[in-house]
């Protein structure tokens, strides 16, 4: 349980820092369309940082306790952040010239969706 709370908080800090960097450090240095790509990465990064915090709270003994479905959901949220948001950050910095590396973005989106499905299943099973 503390792992997901800590992971959520760390990812929230990283998301805020990357959001600020995008707004202040990248403006005028990358094309506007890539700033929007960066913003999308930050947006999903923050959504899933908050989701990790919720997973951590639900895994406390006051709520569901440690359940395999919630653990899987949390792990998939972390992997989704790395694949989805991370690939959007790299795409922005590289100016879009990534070729097949860009295929990691949809994989990250699928990881997010599976994580949310497992989150729903964990709640229903409770």
XYZ file of N, CA, C and O in Angstrom:
504
model
N 0.824 -1.205 0.000
C 0.000 0.000 0.000
C 0.860 1.259 0.000
O 0.659 2.109 -0.852
N 1.848 1.398 0.892
C 2.667 2.621 0.823
C 3.376 2.794 -0.509
O 3.608 3.916 -0.937
N 3.700 1.670 -1.175
C 4.379 1.768 -2.466
C 3.570 2.604 -3.448
O 4.112 3.480 -4.118
N 2.277 2.349 -3.544
C 1.444 3.048 -4.523
C 1.192 4.499 -4.105
O 1.069 5.373 -4.960
N 1.147 4.746 -2.812
C 1.028 6.132 -2.341
C 2.290 6.918 -2.684
O 2.223 8.047 -3.180
N 3.433 6.298 -2.433
C 4.708 6.953 -2.743
C 4.868 7.107 -4.258
O 5.252 8.181 -4.743
N 4.548 6.047 -5.016
C 4.651 6.123 -6.480
C 3.728 7.202 -7.032
O 4.101 7.944 -7.948
N 2.526 7.305 -6.472
C 1.588 8.336 -6.916
C 2.105 9.731 -6.628
O 2.043 10.624 -7.483
N 2.627 9.923 -5.422
C 3.146 11.242 -5.051
C 4.369 11.614 -5.889
O 4.490 12.753 -6.362
N 5.270 10.652 -6.093
C 6.459 10.925 -6.919
C 6.038 11.260 -8.347
O 6.551 12.215 -8.944
N 5.100 10.509 -8.894
C 4.639 10.792 -10.256
C 3.915 12.121 -10.347
O 3.989 12.796 -11.373
N 3.216 12.510 -9.291
C 2.564 13.827 -9.285
C 3.618 14.938 -9.317
O 3.487 15.918 -10.064
N 4.668 14.782 -8.529
C 5.759 15.769 -8.532
C 6.397 15.843 -9.919
O 6.616 16.933 -10.463
N 6.677 14.675 -10.495
C 7.278 14.644 -11.826
C 6.335 15.275 -12.852
O 6.764 16.042 -13.718
N 5.037 14.966 -12.749
C 4.059 15.535 -13.679
C 3.994 17.049 -13.596
O 3.943 17.737 -14.625
N 4.009 17.574 -12.371
C 3.990 19.032 -12.203
C 5.264 19.643 -12.782
O 5.223 20.651 -13.501
N 6.406 19.014 -12.493
C 7.685 19.537 -13.002
C 7.712 19.512 -14.535
O 8.138 20.487 -15.172
N 7.244 18.409 -15.127
C 7.242 18.319 -16.580
C 6.223 19.276 -17.199
O 6.454 19.814 -18.287
N 5.108 19.494 -16.511
C 4.137 20.478 -16.990
C 4.730 21.876 -17.003
O 4.575 22.630 -17.974
N 5.436 22.218 -15.927
C 6.082 23.532 -15.859
C 7.179 23.657 -16.912
O 7.309 24.688 -17.574
N 7.948 22.580 -17.077
C 8.998 22.604 -18.090
C 8.399 22.801 -19.478
O 8.926 23.582 -20.278
N 7.312 22.113 -19.760
C 6.661 22.269 -21.066
C 6.160 23.683 -21.287
O 6.307 24.243 -22.377
N 5.564 24.263 -20.244
C 4.995 25.608 -20.372
C 6.067 26.689 -20.466
O 5.883 27.692 -21.159
N 7.178 26.487 -19.777
C 8.186 27.556 -19.712
C 9.482 27.234 -20.444
O 10.120 28.131 -20.985
N 9.854 25.958 -20.469
C 11.134 25.591 -21.068
C 11.056 25.211 -22.533
O 12.047 25.321 -23.252
N 9.893 24.760 -22.960
C 9.773 24.311 -24.357
C 9.120 25.335 -25.264
O 9.239 25.239 -26.486
N 8.424 26.282 -24.683
C 7.719 27.277 -25.492
C 8.709 28.033 -26.373
O 9.739 28.527 -25.909
N 8.424 28.053 -27.657
C 9.306 28.711 -28.616
C 10.458 27.836 -29.086
O 11.177 28.199 -30.000
N 10.626 26.673 -28.445
C 11.722 25.777 -28.829
C 11.237 24.577 -29.633
O 12.023 23.936 -30.310
N 9.949 24.258 -29.480
C 9.365 23.174 -30.280
C 8.099 23.708 -30.940
O 7.513 24.691 -30.479
N 7.682 23.039 -32.000
C 6.466 23.465 -32.704
C 5.261 23.354 -31.764
O 5.228 22.507 -30.880
N 4.263 24.208 -32.014
C 3.057 24.206 -31.180
C 2.382 22.845 -31.138
O 1.868 22.437 -30.101
N 2.376 22.137 -32.273
C 1.717 20.822 -32.275
C 2.418 19.866 -31.313
O 1.774 19.023 -30.691
N 3.725 20.025 -31.120
C 4.438 19.157 -30.184
C 4.263 19.623 -28.748
O 4.315 18.803 -27.824
N 4.018 20.902 -28.552
C 3.662 21.360 -27.198
C 2.351 20.719 -26.759
O 2.194 20.338 -25.603
N 1.415 20.578 -27.686
C 0.141 19.915 -27.380
C 0.369 18.434 -27.066
O -0.285 17.879 -26.189
N 1.291 17.807 -27.774
C 1.639 16.410 -27.501
C 2.199 16.303 -26.084
O 1.825 15.418 -25.310
N 3.088 17.215 -25.732
C 3.679 17.249 -24.382
C 2.575 17.419 -23.338
O 2.556 16.714 -22.325
N 1.671 18.364 -23.586
C 0.574 18.619 -22.649
C -0.298 17.379 -22.455
O -0.741 17.100 -21.337
N -0.536 16.629 -23.529
C -1.306 15.396 -23.411
C -0.565 14.397 -22.524
O -1.173 13.745 -21.667
N 0.735 14.290 -22.706
C 1.539 13.407 -21.856
C 1.439 13.792 -20.395
O 1.246 12.935 -19.521
N 1.537 15.086 -20.112
C 1.452 15.569 -18.731
C 0.058 15.307 -18.162
O -0.090 14.878 -17.010
N -0.957 15.558 -18.966
C -2.344 15.371 -18.512
C -2.572 13.912 -18.077
O -3.061 13.660 -16.977
N -2.215 12.961 -18.918
C -2.402 11.553 -18.577
C -1.466 11.112 -17.455
O -1.818 10.248 -16.649
N -0.288 11.707 -17.396
C 0.649 11.436 -16.312
C 0.001 11.803 -14.979
O 0.011 11.001 -14.031
N -0.584 12.987 -14.916
C -1.211 13.441 -13.674
C -2.456 12.625 -13.331
O -2.676 12.295 -12.160
N -3.287 12.307 -14.318
C -4.467 11.476 -14.048
C -4.055 10.182 -13.360
O -4.677 9.726 -12.398
N -3.002 9.579 -13.880
C -2.618 8.272 -13.371
C -1.763 8.355 -12.112
O -1.716 7.396 -11.341
N -1.128 9.494 -11.867
C -0.500 9.713 -10.559
C -1.592 9.734 -9.489
O -1.464 9.105 -8.428
N -2.687 10.409 -9.780
C -3.819 10.444 -8.842
C -4.447 9.062 -8.699
O -4.833 8.652 -7.596
N -4.531 8.322 -9.806
C -5.076 6.961 -9.743
C -4.214 6.082 -8.836
O -4.743 5.271 -8.065
N -2.893 6.258 -8.895
C -2.005 5.493 -8.014
C -2.269 5.824 -6.547
O -2.235 4.933 -5.687
N -2.532 7.086 -6.268
C -2.863 7.467 -4.888
C -4.153 6.787 -4.432
O -4.243 6.286 -3.306
N -5.138 6.735 -5.315
C -6.404 6.071 -4.981
C -6.161 4.578 -4.747
O -6.684 4.000 -3.786
N -5.364 3.940 -5.600
C -5.035 2.526 -5.414
C -4.383 2.332 -4.043
O -4.745 1.413 -3.299
N -3.456 3.195 -3.701
C -2.786 3.088 -2.404
C -3.749 3.220 -1.238
O -3.664 2.470 -0.263
N -4.666 4.152 -1.337
C -5.654 4.335 -0.262
C -6.571 3.115 -0.181
O -6.843 2.600 0.911
N -7.047 2.636 -1.318
C -7.945 1.477 -1.314
C -7.260 0.215 -0.797
O -7.918 -0.677 -0.257
N -5.937 0.134 -0.946
C -5.204 -1.038 -0.468
C -4.920 -0.983 1.024
O -4.384 -1.938 1.583
N -5.305 0.102 1.680
C -5.105 0.171 3.127
C -6.063 -0.786 3.822
O -7.092 -1.183 3.265
N -5.729 -1.164 5.041
C -6.581 -2.096 5.785
C -7.939 -1.487 6.117
O -8.890 -2.194 6.398
N -8.055 -0.173 6.045
C -9.338 0.486 6.306
C -10.328 0.298 5.157
O -11.525 0.490 5.336
N -9.825 -0.051 3.989
C -10.688 -0.234 2.819
C -10.622 -1.689 2.345
O -11.129 -2.568 2.995
N -9.957 -1.948 1.231
C -9.970 -3.288 0.639
C -8.825 -4.166 1.119
O -8.878 -5.369 0.987
N -7.759 -3.569 1.579
C -6.546 -4.327 1.858
C -5.823 -4.625 0.559
O -6.236 -4.198 -0.518
N -4.730 -5.364 0.666
C -3.943 -5.678 -0.540
C -4.652 -6.749 -1.352
O -4.810 -7.873 -0.899
N -5.087 -6.368 -2.534
C -5.729 -7.324 -3.426
C -4.908 -7.428 -4.706
O -4.340 -6.423 -5.168
N -4.834 -8.615 -5.296
C -4.060 -8.775 -6.534
C -4.545 -7.863 -7.656
O -3.731 -7.323 -8.405
N -5.858 -7.686 -7.783
C -6.389 -6.846 -8.878
C -5.938 -5.401 -8.730
O -5.587 -4.752 -9.717
N -5.968 -4.886 -7.498
C -5.521 -3.507 -7.297
C -4.021 -3.381 -7.536
O -3.568 -2.378 -8.100
N -3.255 -4.390 -7.124
C -1.809 -4.358 -7.393
C -1.547 -4.324 -8.895
O -0.729 -3.548 -9.370
N -2.244 -5.192 -9.631
C -2.077 -5.207 -11.085
C -2.479 -3.868 -11.689
O -1.794 -3.347 -12.573
N -3.589 -3.317 -11.215
C -4.039 -2.016 -11.727
C -2.959 -0.962 -11.493
O -2.595 -0.215 -12.400
N -2.430 -0.906 -10.276
C -1.385 0.066 -9.958
C -0.145 -0.120 -10.810
O 0.428 0.844 -11.329
N 0.267 -1.376 -10.974
C 1.454 -1.643 -11.790
C 1.228 -1.251 -13.249
O 2.123 -0.704 -13.896
N 0.033 -1.506 -13.752
C -0.260 -1.127 -15.136
C -0.352 0.387 -15.299
O 0.030 0.924 -16.344
N -0.823 1.088 -14.268
C -0.828 2.554 -14.327
C 0.608 3.075 -14.416
O 0.899 3.992 -15.188
N 1.510 2.482 -13.644
C 2.920 2.904 -13.692
C 3.513 2.621 -15.075
O 4.157 3.508 -15.673
N 3.295 1.422 -15.575
C 3.812 1.085 -16.913
C 3.174 1.962 -17.988
O 3.848 2.356 -18.950
N 1.903 2.281 -17.821
C 1.221 3.159 -18.773
C 1.824 4.556 -18.781
O 1.991 5.160 -19.848
N 2.146 5.066 -17.594
C 2.788 6.380 -17.511
C 4.113 6.357 -18.275
O 4.407 7.252 -19.068
N 4.887 5.302 -18.037
C 6.194 5.202 -18.700
C 6.025 5.120 -20.213
O 6.672 5.862 -20.965
N 5.139 4.229 -20.664
C 4.986 4.010 -22.113
C 4.236 5.146 -22.801
O 4.704 5.672 -23.814
N 3.073 5.520 -22.262
C 2.242 6.523 -22.929
C 2.847 7.914 -22.771
O 3.258 8.541 -23.756
N 2.923 8.388 -21.547
C 3.426 9.747 -21.332
C 4.894 9.856 -21.721
O 5.298 10.819 -22.377
N 5.679 8.851 -21.339
C 7.105 8.881 -21.667
C 7.354 8.972 -23.160
O 8.206 9.750 -23.614
N 6.607 8.204 -23.937
C 6.816 8.258 -25.386
C 6.373 9.601 -25.966
O 6.962 10.085 -26.936
N 5.348 10.220 -25.368
C 4.937 11.551 -25.839
C 5.991 12.607 -25.501
O 6.242 13.517 -26.296
N 6.624 12.467 -24.340
C 7.704 13.399 -23.980
C 8.872 13.254 -24.960
O 9.411 14.249 -25.458
N 9.248 12.002 -25.250
C 10.362 11.762 -26.170
C 10.005 12.244 -27.575
O 10.835 12.854 -28.259
N 8.770 12.000 -27.993
C 8.318 12.461 -29.309
C 8.451 13.972 -29.430
O 8.905 14.497 -30.445
N 8.056 14.678 -28.384
C 8.136 16.142 -28.393
C 9.582 16.613 -28.501
O 9.905 17.464 -29.338
N 10.438 16.062 -27.666
C 11.852 16.483 -27.664
C 12.506 16.147 -29.006
O 13.309 16.914 -29.517
N 12.128 15.001 -29.584
C 12.717 14.574 -30.855
C 12.067 15.249 -32.057
O 12.478 15.009 -33.185
N 11.048 16.055 -31.833
C 10.385 16.729 -32.944
C 9.600 15.784 -33.838
O 9.399 16.064 -35.004
N 9.178 14.668 -33.287
C 8.339 13.737 -34.028
C 9.077 12.696 -34.824
O 8.465 11.783 -35.346
N 10.377 12.791 -34.918
C 11.131 11.865 -35.751
C 11.528 10.590 -35.038
O 12.702 10.343 -34.837
N 10.554 9.781 -34.647
C 10.872 8.578 -33.887
C 10.603 7.277 -34.621
O 10.941 6.210 -34.127
N 9.957 7.358 -35.738
C 9.651 6.133 -36.489
C 8.787 5.188 -35.686
O 7.783 5.578 -35.105
N 9.209 3.930 -35.604
C 8.418 2.900 -34.938
C 8.388 3.051 -33.420
O 7.573 2.416 -32.756
N 9.245 3.860 -32.851
C 9.218 4.097 -31.408
C 7.863 4.658 -30.985
O 7.405 4.394 -29.886
N 7.222 5.380 -31.888
C 5.909 5.951 -31.604
C 4.846 4.910 -31.333
O 3.787 5.223 -30.787
N 5.095 3.652 -31.680
C 4.136 2.583 -31.404
C 4.009 2.283 -29.912
O 3.083 1.598 -29.487
N 4.943 2.786 -29.129
C 4.882 2.589 -27.679
C 3.710 3.375 -27.082
O 3.114 2.949 -26.095
N 3.351 4.496 -27.688
C 2.264 5.323 -27.162
C 0.952 4.555 -27.075
O 0.340 4.511 -25.997
N 0.481 3.915 -28.156
C -0.769 3.166 -28.029
C -0.662 1.995 -27.051
O -1.640 1.669 -26.373
N 0.510 1.377 -26.949
C 0.699 0.319 -25.958
C 0.442 0.874 -24.557
O -0.227 0.239 -23.737
N 0.975 2.065 -24.298
C 0.731 2.707 -22.999
C -0.745 2.961 -22.758
O -1.248 2.769 -21.644
N -1.452 3.372 -23.800
C -2.888 3.590 -23.673
C -3.628 2.305 -23.347
O -4.545 2.295 -22.515
N -3.216 1.208 -23.976
C -3.825 -0.092 -23.687
C -3.532 -0.502 -22.241
O -4.408 -1.019 -21.532
N -2.316 -0.253 -21.775
C -1.979 -0.563 -20.383
C -2.858 0.229 -19.420
O -3.324 -0.316 -18.409
N -3.087 1.506 -19.725
C -3.991 2.307 -18.898
C -5.384 1.683 -18.874
O -6.000 1.546 -17.805
N -5.900 1.322 -20.041
C -7.258 0.774 -20.107
C -7.381 -0.541 -19.342
O -8.349 -0.751 -18.604
N -6.393 -1.416 -19.498
C -6.435 -2.681 -18.763
C -6.358 -2.406 -17.260
O -7.053 -3.048 -16.467
N -5.510 -1.444 -16.875
C -5.429 -1.061 -15.459
C -6.771 -0.607 -14.917
O -7.184 -0.997 -13.819
N -7.476 0.197 -15.684
C -8.791 0.672 -15.243
C -9.798 -0.469 -15.181
O -10.641 -0.518 -14.268
N -9.726 -1.391 -16.125
C -10.635 -2.544 -16.082
C -10.372 -3.370 -14.821
O -11.313 -3.771 -14.117
N -9.106 -3.615 -14.503
C -8.773 -4.358 -13.285
C -9.194 -3.596 -12.036
O -9.631 -4.200 -11.047
N -9.092 -2.285 -12.071
C -9.547 -1.444 -10.961
C -11.047 -1.657 -10.748
O -11.508 -1.848 -9.623
N -11.807 -1.628 -11.840
C -13.259 -1.842 -11.760
C -13.568 -3.235 -11.211
O -14.411 -3.390 -10.320
N -12.854 -4.252 -11.720
C -13.083 -5.622 -11.252
C -12.789 -5.735 -9.753
O -13.550 -6.376 -9.019
N -11.719 -5.109 -9.306
C -11.370 -5.150 -7.881
C -12.494 -4.550 -7.033
O -12.834 -5.100 -5.971
N -13.067 -3.477 -7.492
C -14.149 -2.839 -6.733
C -15.410 -3.709 -6.756
O -16.063 -3.894 -5.733
N -15.729 -4.271 -7.914
C -16.912 -5.127 -8.015
C -16.760 -6.364 -7.129
O -17.693 -6.760 -6.438
N -15.566 -6.956 -7.123
C -15.330 -8.150 -6.314
C -15.406 -7.846 -4.814
O -15.676 -8.732 -4.027
N -15.180 -6.621 -4.457
C -15.228 -6.214 -3.046
C -16.658 -6.251 -2.590
O -17.065 -6.534 -1.547
